[in-house]
């Protein structure tokens, strides 16, 4: 193996190892809590900053890659995206604030360490340069601004990309790559615009981070479909590592009570409560809220022909298909019988209509993959409505979506109606 191949392989390994560590800690969060992943991300960010200013590998003429910026910095955005997708925006926001606090704290402590090394009483047997512990004020400001912008953008870009791209791998890679390119443009321009090698530094960072984004995207894509089952398994390991507080027990029971026992999605009671809350919030902020009523076509035929057990399996497969299509911020509920309700916060009618079209394609495909009802084509009819145009309260919005649903039924089923 040539030296170049070795160096590139090492950076790929570093990215894959960082992703594996973060995924392992995240999977164990029921035992360890999220503090362990926050701390690890802080360490990765510190190492990324340190290496980005001290260590480079020449992979081609005029092309220098730093293991810090290429392999480790994307791990921070990877972690924010992971927490956002599998937990919620609140936890992702906590991580963002933690990273900013860690960056400021490390920089201030670095200034103190430099004073030790430069003092007349300093003993430095390893000959460490003071510059190793402190960034220039300019790079500190640019880096902090870039970090804050990146961690916010990764969520916004992922949501925007998810409306356009369907494959999970492509969504994650595109989101990471776009934000990392933005980070490189902001950081390199802010810190090195007058440097003679500005364009070489910029190109190196962009190419390296786009490649690293692919490694992290593959890791997250492989992890997410398996995450639910793996995490459920942790709860059976015994009380030794799962001693719940009263509040944890209460929250677990509350979450369980809000779920439909057959499909695992939320139930009608939770749906009604959440929709009222979302409309009240939208009324205050001026945002939109969309609702879909999704009904399984010819469901009685499935029960009569293949039995109620197969009908139940069909509902579970369809519920999983719906949950797999929507965003992390959207909510899937079983409204009753073979009818589902989807609540889409911050979504306009046009965007909800596009999603309805994707659902009409995905449900038959998912049922075919699982050979539901002996391979018969299973379809759905959808009614779409949005606040405030179609109703100013939850009841009016549900009625509007229901009316459109039944218009779709009368028009021949296997379709969506949004007007």
Short mmCIF file of C-alpha atoms in Angstrom, two decimals:
data_model
loop_
_atom_site.label_atom_id
_atom_site.label_comp_id
_atom_site.label_asym_id
_atom_site.label_seq_id
_atom_site.Cartn_x
_atom_site.Cartn_y
_atom_site.Cartn_z
CA UNK A 1 0.00 0.00 0.00
CA UNK A 2 1.35 3.40 -0.96
CA UNK A 3 1.74 6.17 1.61
CA UNK A 4 -1.07 8.13 -0.06
CA UNK A 5 -3.46 5.16 0.10
CA UNK A 6 -2.52 4.63 3.73
CA UNK A 7 -3.23 8.24 4.68
CA UNK A 8 -6.59 8.28 2.89
CA UNK A 9 -7.52 4.93 4.46
CA UNK A 10 -6.64 6.30 7.88
CA UNK A 11 -8.96 9.28 7.42
CA UNK A 12 -11.80 7.01 6.26
CA UNK A 13 -11.18 4.82 9.31
CA UNK A 14 -11.19 7.84 11.61
CA UNK A 15 -14.54 9.01 10.24
CA UNK A 16 -16.05 5.51 10.43
CA UNK A 17 -14.71 5.01 13.96
CA UNK A 18 -16.08 8.36 15.14
CA UNK A 19 -19.48 7.50 13.64
CA UNK A 20 -19.46 4.06 15.27
CA UNK A 21 -18.61 5.51 18.69
CA UNK A 22 -21.39 8.09 18.46
CA UNK A 23 -23.93 5.51 17.30
CA UNK A 24 -22.95 3.11 20.09
CA UNK A 25 -23.30 5.84 22.72
CA UNK A 26 -26.60 6.95 21.25
CA UNK A 27 -27.94 3.39 21.28
CA UNK A 28 -26.98 3.16 24.96
CA UNK A 29 -28.58 6.48 25.89
CA UNK A 30 -31.31 4.75 27.93
CA UNK A 31 -28.49 3.56 30.20
CA UNK A 32 -25.86 6.29 29.90
CA UNK A 33 -28.03 9.28 29.07
CA UNK A 34 -27.27 11.78 26.33
CA UNK A 35 -24.51 13.44 28.37
CA UNK A 36 -22.03 10.81 27.17
CA UNK A 37 -22.62 11.64 23.51
CA UNK A 38 -22.50 15.39 24.23
CA UNK A 39 -19.14 15.01 25.96
CA UNK A 40 -17.74 12.87 23.16
CA UNK A 41 -18.85 15.36 20.51
CA UNK A 42 -17.13 18.12 22.50
CA UNK A 43 -13.89 16.12 22.48
CA UNK A 44 -14.22 15.49 18.73
CA UNK A 45 -14.73 19.19 18.10
CA UNK A 46 -11.68 20.13 20.18
CA UNK A 47 -9.51 17.57 18.34
CA UNK A 48 -10.90 18.74 15.00
CA UNK A 49 -9.97 22.34 15.80
CA UNK A 50 -6.51 21.35 17.04
CA UNK A 51 -5.70 19.15 14.04
CA UNK A 52 -7.16 21.60 11.52
CA UNK A 53 -4.49 24.10 12.50
CA UNK A 54 -1.55 21.74 12.90
CA UNK A 55 -1.80 18.57 10.79
CA UNK A 56 -2.25 18.20 7.03
CA UNK A 57 -1.75 15.42 4.51
CA UNK A 58 -0.72 16.23 0.93
CA UNK A 59 -2.88 14.04 -1.31
CA UNK A 60 -2.20 15.87 -4.59
CA UNK A 61 -0.32 18.94 -5.79
CA UNK A 62 -1.99 21.90 -4.12
CA UNK A 63 -4.41 19.63 -2.21
CA UNK A 64 -3.91 19.37 1.56
CA UNK A 65 -6.37 17.52 3.80
CA UNK A 66 -6.50 17.82 7.58
CA UNK A 67 -7.79 14.78 9.53
CA UNK A 68 -9.42 17.26 11.89
CA UNK A 69 -11.57 19.12 9.40
CA UNK A 70 -12.18 16.13 7.11
CA UNK A 71 -12.71 13.22 9.51
CA UNK A 72 -13.67 14.69 12.89
CA UNK A 73 -15.54 17.95 12.34
CA UNK A 74 -18.32 16.27 10.30
CA UNK A 75 -18.88 14.03 13.35
CA UNK A 76 -20.31 17.05 15.19
CA UNK A 77 -22.94 17.69 12.51
CA UNK A 78 -23.57 13.95 12.24
CA UNK A 79 -24.36 13.86 15.98
CA UNK A 80 -26.70 16.86 15.80
CA UNK A 81 -28.59 15.30 12.88
CA UNK A 82 -28.78 11.92 14.63
CA UNK A 83 -30.22 13.44 17.80
CA UNK A 84 -32.67 15.55 15.79
CA UNK A 85 -33.98 12.59 13.77
CA UNK A 86 -34.22 10.07 16.60
CA UNK A 87 -35.03 12.39 19.52
CA UNK A 88 -36.39 15.88 18.84
CA UNK A 89 -35.46 19.48 18.13
CA UNK A 90 -35.20 20.29 21.84
CA UNK A 91 -32.41 17.76 22.42
CA UNK A 92 -30.66 18.87 19.24
CA UNK A 93 -30.81 22.46 20.47
CA UNK A 94 -29.26 21.39 23.78
CA UNK A 95 -26.36 19.82 21.89
CA UNK A 96 -25.87 22.99 19.84
CA UNK A 97 -25.69 25.14 22.97
CA UNK A 98 -23.32 22.64 24.56
CA UNK A 99 -20.95 22.74 21.58
CA UNK A 100 -20.88 26.52 21.63
CA UNK A 101 -20.22 26.56 25.37
CA UNK A 102 -17.43 23.98 24.96
CA UNK A 103 -15.83 26.02 22.17
CA UNK A 104 -15.82 29.24 24.18
CA UNK A 105 -14.64 27.48 27.37
CA UNK A 106 -11.79 25.65 25.63
CA UNK A 107 -10.62 28.86 23.97
CA UNK A 108 -10.61 30.83 27.24
CA UNK A 109 -8.80 28.05 29.10
CA UNK A 110 -6.32 27.88 26.23
CA UNK A 111 -5.46 31.52 26.84
CA UNK A 112 -4.76 30.70 30.49
CA UNK A 113 -2.56 27.72 29.58
CA UNK A 114 -0.53 29.92 27.22
CA UNK A 115 0.26 32.27 30.10
CA UNK A 116 1.69 29.30 32.03
CA UNK A 117 3.91 28.30 29.12
CA UNK A 118 5.16 31.82 28.51
CA UNK A 119 5.90 32.58 32.15
CA UNK A 120 9.47 32.61 33.52
CA UNK A 121 8.68 29.69 35.87
CA UNK A 122 7.34 27.42 33.14
CA UNK A 123 8.84 23.93 32.73
CA UNK A 124 7.95 22.49 29.33
CA UNK A 125 9.95 19.24 28.89
CA UNK A 126 8.11 18.33 25.68
CA UNK A 127 8.70 21.74 24.15
CA UNK A 128 5.03 22.28 23.35
CA UNK A 129 4.49 25.55 21.47
CA UNK A 130 2.04 27.95 23.16
CA UNK A 131 0.22 28.37 19.84
CA UNK A 132 -0.98 24.77 20.21
CA UNK A 133 -3.45 25.83 22.91
CA UNK A 134 -4.92 29.02 21.56
CA UNK A 135 -6.59 30.22 18.36
CA UNK A 136 -6.10 33.64 16.89
CA UNK A 137 -8.98 35.97 17.84
CA UNK A 138 -10.01 36.13 14.20
CA UNK A 139 -10.20 32.35 13.78
CA UNK A 140 -12.01 32.02 17.11
CA UNK A 141 -14.74 34.45 16.04
CA UNK A 142 -15.08 32.94 12.57
CA UNK A 143 -15.02 29.39 13.93
CA UNK A 144 -17.65 30.09 16.58
CA UNK A 145 -19.96 31.78 14.08
CA UNK A 146 -19.47 28.93 11.62
CA UNK A 147 -20.17 26.32 14.30
CA UNK A 148 -23.40 28.02 15.34
CA UNK A 149 -24.55 28.44 11.74
CA UNK A 150 -23.63 24.85 10.81
CA UNK A 151 -25.48 23.21 13.68
CA UNK A 152 -28.64 25.19 12.96
CA UNK A 153 -28.37 24.75 9.19
CA UNK A 154 -27.98 20.96 9.30
CA UNK A 155 -31.51 20.70 10.70
CA UNK A 156 -33.02 23.27 8.34
CA UNK A 157 -31.30 21.82 5.29
CA UNK A 158 -32.28 18.25 6.20
CA UNK A 159 -35.94 19.28 6.48
CA UNK A 160 -35.79 21.11 3.14
CA UNK A 161 -33.97 18.28 1.36
CA UNK A 162 -36.41 15.69 2.77
CA UNK A 163 -39.22 17.39 0.90
CA UNK A 164 -37.44 16.86 -2.42
CA UNK A 165 -35.37 13.68 -2.12
CA UNK A 166 -36.83 10.35 -1.11
CA UNK A 167 -33.92 7.91 -0.50
CA UNK A 168 -32.65 8.26 3.07
CA UNK A 169 -28.97 7.92 2.11
CA UNK A 170 -29.26 10.67 -0.48
CA UNK A 171 -31.11 12.96 1.95
CA UNK A 172 -28.50 12.58 4.67
CA UNK A 173 -25.48 12.84 2.37
CA UNK A 174 -26.86 15.88 0.55
CA UNK A 175 -27.64 17.64 3.83
CA UNK A 176 -24.21 16.96 5.32
CA UNK A 177 -22.38 17.84 2.11
CA UNK A 178 -24.22 21.14 1.61
CA UNK A 179 -23.65 22.31 5.18
CA UNK A 180 -20.00 21.22 5.16
CA UNK A 181 -19.39 23.11 1.92
CA UNK A 182 -21.02 26.17 3.50
CA UNK A 183 -18.83 25.73 6.59
CA UNK A 184 -15.68 25.55 4.48
CA UNK A 185 -16.61 28.66 2.50
CA UNK A 186 -17.38 30.60 5.68
CA UNK A 187 -14.39 29.45 7.73
CA UNK A 188 -11.72 29.55 5.02
CA UNK A 189 -12.93 32.86 3.62
CA UNK A 190 -13.20 34.42 7.06
CA UNK A 191 -9.83 33.15 8.20
CA UNK A 192 -7.64 32.90 5.11
CA UNK A 193 -9.06 35.18 2.40
CA UNK A 194 -5.78 37.07 2.01
CA UNK A 195 -3.61 33.91 2.16
CA UNK A 196 -1.71 33.12 -1.09
CA UNK A 197 -2.99 29.54 -0.96
CA UNK A 198 -6.62 30.55 -0.29
CA UNK A 199 -8.09 28.68 -3.26
CA UNK A 200 -6.03 25.55 -2.57
CA UNK A 201 -7.15 25.54 1.08
CA UNK A 202 -10.77 26.10 0.04
CA UNK A 203 -10.79 23.36 -2.60
CA UNK A 204 -9.05 20.90 -0.28
CA UNK A 205 -11.60 21.45 2.47
CA UNK A 206 -14.60 21.15 0.17
CA UNK A 207 -13.46 17.93 -1.52
CA UNK A 208 -12.38 16.29 1.72
CA UNK A 209 -15.58 17.12 3.60
CA UNK A 210 -17.84 16.00 0.76
CA UNK A 211 -16.07 12.63 0.83
CA UNK A 212 -16.34 12.43 4.62
CA UNK A 213 -20.05 13.24 4.39
CA UNK A 214 -20.51 10.04 2.38
CA UNK A 215 -18.95 7.94 5.16
CA UNK A 216 -21.16 9.48 7.84
CA UNK A 217 -24.26 9.28 5.61
CA UNK A 218 -23.74 5.54 5.04
CA UNK A 219 -23.30 4.96 8.79
CA UNK A 220 -26.48 6.86 9.70
CA UNK A 221 -28.49 5.24 6.90
CA UNK A 222 -27.50 1.77 8.08
CA UNK A 223 -28.29 2.64 11.69
CA UNK A 224 -31.68 4.37 11.51
CA UNK A 225 -33.86 1.48 10.21
CA UNK A 226 -32.49 -0.79 12.95
CA UNK A 227 -32.52 1.75 15.75
CA UNK A 228 -36.04 1.15 16.99
CA UNK A 229 -35.68 -2.60 17.43
CA UNK A 230 -32.25 -2.35 19.02
CA UNK A 231 -33.36 0.24 21.55
CA UNK A 232 -36.48 -1.70 22.49
CA UNK A 233 -34.25 -4.68 23.25
CA UNK A 234 -32.28 -2.68 25.80
CA UNK A 235 -35.32 -2.41 28.05
CA UNK A 236 -35.23 -6.16 28.76
CA UNK A 237 -31.69 -6.26 30.17
CA UNK A 238 -32.94 -6.06 33.73
CA UNK A 239 -33.22 -3.52 36.47
CA UNK A 240 -29.49 -3.45 37.22
CA UNK A 241 -28.86 -0.88 34.48
CA UNK A 242 -32.43 0.40 34.15
CA UNK A 243 -33.44 1.74 37.55
CA UNK A 244 -36.06 4.30 36.57
CA UNK A 245 -36.97 7.30 38.64
CA UNK A 246 -40.62 8.07 39.34
CA UNK A 247 -40.60 10.72 36.61
CA UNK A 248 -39.10 8.30 34.08
CA UNK A 249 -41.77 5.72 34.92
CA UNK A 250 -44.49 8.33 34.60
CA UNK A 251 -43.18 9.52 31.23
CA UNK A 252 -42.86 5.94 29.98
CA UNK A 253 -46.44 5.14 30.99
CA UNK A 254 -47.70 8.37 29.45
CA UNK A 255 -45.92 7.63 26.17
CA UNK A 256 -47.29 4.08 26.18
CA UNK A 257 -50.84 5.33 26.80
CA UNK A 258 -50.57 7.63 23.78
CA UNK A 259 -49.70 4.76 21.44
CA UNK A 260 -52.01 2.52 19.47
CA UNK A 261 -51.20 -1.02 20.71
CA UNK A 262 -51.67 -2.64 17.29
CA UNK A 263 -49.62 -0.37 15.04
CA UNK A 264 -47.31 1.43 17.49
CA UNK A 265 -48.18 4.87 16.10
CA UNK A 266 -50.00 7.46 18.21
CA UNK A 267 -53.69 7.02 19.02
CA UNK A 268 -56.69 9.25 18.41
CA UNK A 269 -56.63 10.86 21.84
CA UNK A 270 -53.06 12.02 21.34
CA UNK A 271 -53.92 13.13 17.79
CA UNK A 272 -56.75 15.38 18.96
CA UNK A 273 -54.63 16.85 21.76
CA UNK A 274 -51.63 17.51 19.52
CA UNK A 275 -53.65 19.00 16.66
CA UNK A 276 -55.31 21.49 19.00
CA UNK A 277 -51.89 22.42 20.38
CA UNK A 278 -50.33 22.81 16.92
CA UNK A 279 -53.15 25.02 15.67
CA UNK A 280 -52.90 27.22 18.78
CA UNK A 281 -49.15 27.55 18.18
CA UNK A 282 -49.68 28.29 14.47
CA UNK A 283 -52.25 30.94 15.35
CA UNK A 284 -49.66 32.71 17.51
CA UNK A 285 -46.78 32.44 15.04
CA UNK A 286 -48.63 32.76 11.75
CA UNK A 287 -47.35 29.36 10.60
CA UNK A 288 -49.26 26.67 8.70
CA UNK A 289 -50.36 23.21 9.82
CA UNK A 290 -51.46 20.50 7.39
CA UNK A 291 -53.53 17.40 8.12
CA UNK A 292 -54.00 14.21 6.12
CA UNK A 293 -56.73 11.65 6.61
CA UNK A 294 -55.51 8.36 5.13
CA UNK A 295 -57.94 5.45 4.64
CA UNK A 296 -57.01 1.94 3.49
CA UNK A 297 -58.99 0.98 0.39
CA UNK A 298 -61.08 -2.22 0.45
CA UNK A 299 -59.90 -3.08 3.95
CA UNK A 300 -63.03 -5.15 4.62
CA UNK A 301 -62.05 -7.34 1.68
CA UNK A 302 -58.67 -8.04 3.30
CA UNK A 303 -60.35 -9.11 6.55
CA UNK A 304 -63.05 -11.18 4.84
CA UNK A 305 -60.71 -12.88 2.37
CA UNK A 306 -57.47 -13.28 4.33
CA UNK A 307 -58.63 -13.07 7.95
CA UNK A 308 -58.41 -10.46 10.67
CA UNK A 309 -54.82 -11.39 11.54
CA UNK A 310 -53.75 -10.45 8.02
CA UNK A 311 -55.81 -7.28 8.28
CA UNK A 312 -53.94 -6.38 11.45
CA UNK A 313 -50.64 -7.07 9.72
CA UNK A 314 -51.67 -4.83 6.85
CA UNK A 315 -52.34 -1.98 9.28
CA UNK A 316 -48.92 -2.45 10.88
CA UNK A 317 -47.13 -2.43 7.53
CA UNK A 318 -49.02 0.67 6.39
CA UNK A 319 -48.33 2.46 9.68
CA UNK A 320 -44.61 1.74 9.27
CA UNK A 321 -44.72 2.96 5.66
CA UNK A 322 -46.36 6.22 6.72
CA UNK A 323 -43.83 6.75 9.49
CA UNK A 324 -41.00 6.11 7.04
CA UNK A 325 -42.15 8.75 4.56
CA UNK A 326 -42.83 11.70 6.87
CA UNK A 327 -40.32 14.02 8.55
CA UNK A 328 -39.13 13.62 12.12
CA UNK A 329 -41.34 16.55 13.15
CA UNK A 330 -44.50 15.05 11.61
CA UNK A 331 -46.80 12.77 13.59
CA UNK A 332 -48.62 9.63 12.43
CA UNK A 333 -51.74 8.58 14.37
CA UNK A 334 -54.25 5.77 13.99
CA UNK A 335 -57.54 7.61 13.99
CA UNK A 336 -59.79 4.57 14.07
CA UNK A 337 -60.29 1.29 12.22
CA UNK A 338 -58.34 1.48 8.97
CA UNK A 339 -58.01 5.27 9.06
CA UNK A 340 -54.85 7.21 9.91
CA UNK A 341 -54.33 10.90 10.57
CA UNK A 342 -51.05 12.69 9.81
CA UNK A 343 -50.25 16.03 11.46
CA UNK A 344 -47.66 18.09 9.57
CA UNK A 345 -46.50 21.17 11.52
CA UNK A 346 -45.24 24.13 9.50
CA UNK A 347 -46.47 22.62 6.23
CA UNK A 348 -48.41 24.42 3.50
CA UNK A 349 -51.12 22.71 1.49
CA UNK A 350 -48.93 22.42 -1.64
CA UNK A 351 -46.15 20.66 0.27
CA UNK A 352 -48.62 18.35 2.00
CA UNK A 353 -50.11 17.47 -1.39
CA UNK A 354 -46.69 16.43 -2.71
CA UNK A 355 -46.22 14.23 0.35
CA UNK A 356 -49.65 12.66 -0.20
CA UNK A 357 -48.54 11.64 -3.68
CA UNK A 358 -45.45 9.97 -2.25
CA UNK A 359 -47.59 8.11 0.30
CA UNK A 360 -49.89 6.82 -2.45
CA UNK A 361 -46.79 5.34 -4.09
CA UNK A 362 -45.04 4.06 -0.96
CA UNK A 363 -47.96 2.22 0.69
CA UNK A 364 -48.56 -0.24 -2.20
CA UNK A 365 -44.80 -0.74 -2.54
CA UNK A 366 -44.39 -1.49 1.19
CA UNK A 367 -47.33 -3.91 1.18
CA UNK A 368 -45.93 -5.66 -1.89
CA UNK A 369 -42.53 -6.04 -0.23
CA UNK A 370 -44.20 -7.66 2.79
CA UNK A 371 -46.54 -9.77 0.62
CA UNK A 372 -49.60 -8.41 2.42
CA UNK A 373 -52.89 -10.11 1.48
CA UNK A 374 -51.12 -12.61 -0.73
CA UNK A 375 -49.51 -9.92 -2.83
CA UNK A 376 -52.72 -8.08 -3.72
CA UNK A 377 -52.29 -4.39 -4.50
CA UNK A 378 -53.12 -2.48 -1.31
CA UNK A 379 -53.84 1.22 -1.83
CA UNK A 380 -54.97 4.22 0.21
CA UNK A 381 -57.11 7.27 -0.38
CA UNK A 382 -56.06 10.55 1.20
CA UNK A 383 -57.80 13.80 2.03
CA UNK A 384 -55.52 16.79 2.62
CA UNK A 385 -56.36 20.05 4.41
CA UNK A 386 -54.33 22.89 5.90
CA UNK A 387 -54.73 25.58 8.53
CA UNK A 388 -55.84 28.34 8.18
CA UNK A 389 -57.30 28.09 4.68
CA UNK A 390 -59.40 24.96 5.27
CA UNK A 391 -60.33 25.47 8.90
CA UNK A 392 -59.41 27.58 11.91
CA UNK A 393 -59.75 24.83 14.53
CA UNK A 394 -59.02 21.13 14.81
CA UNK A 395 -62.59 20.01 14.21
CA UNK A 396 -62.98 22.06 11.05
CA UNK A 397 -59.64 20.90 9.70
CA UNK A 398 -60.43 17.22 10.28
CA UNK A 399 -63.85 17.64 8.66
CA UNK A 400 -62.31 19.29 5.59
CA UNK A 401 -59.75 16.50 5.20
CA UNK A 402 -62.46 13.84 5.75
CA UNK A 403 -64.74 15.38 3.12
CA UNK A 404 -61.90 15.32 0.60
CA UNK A 405 -61.07 11.75 1.58
CA UNK A 406 -64.60 10.59 0.80
CA UNK A 407 -64.64 12.53 -2.45
CA UNK A 408 -61.54 10.53 -3.35
CA UNK A 409 -63.35 7.31 -2.42
CA UNK A 410 -66.30 8.16 -4.65
CA UNK A 411 -63.93 9.10 -7.48
CA UNK A 412 -62.44 5.59 -7.53
CA UNK A 413 -60.01 5.33 -4.57
CA UNK A 414 -56.17 5.09 -4.77
CA UNK A 415 -55.76 8.87 -4.96
CA UNK A 416 -55.38 12.04 -2.94
CA UNK A 417 -57.68 15.06 -2.90
CA UNK A 418 -56.48 18.44 -1.65
CA UNK A 419 -59.07 20.89 -2.96
#
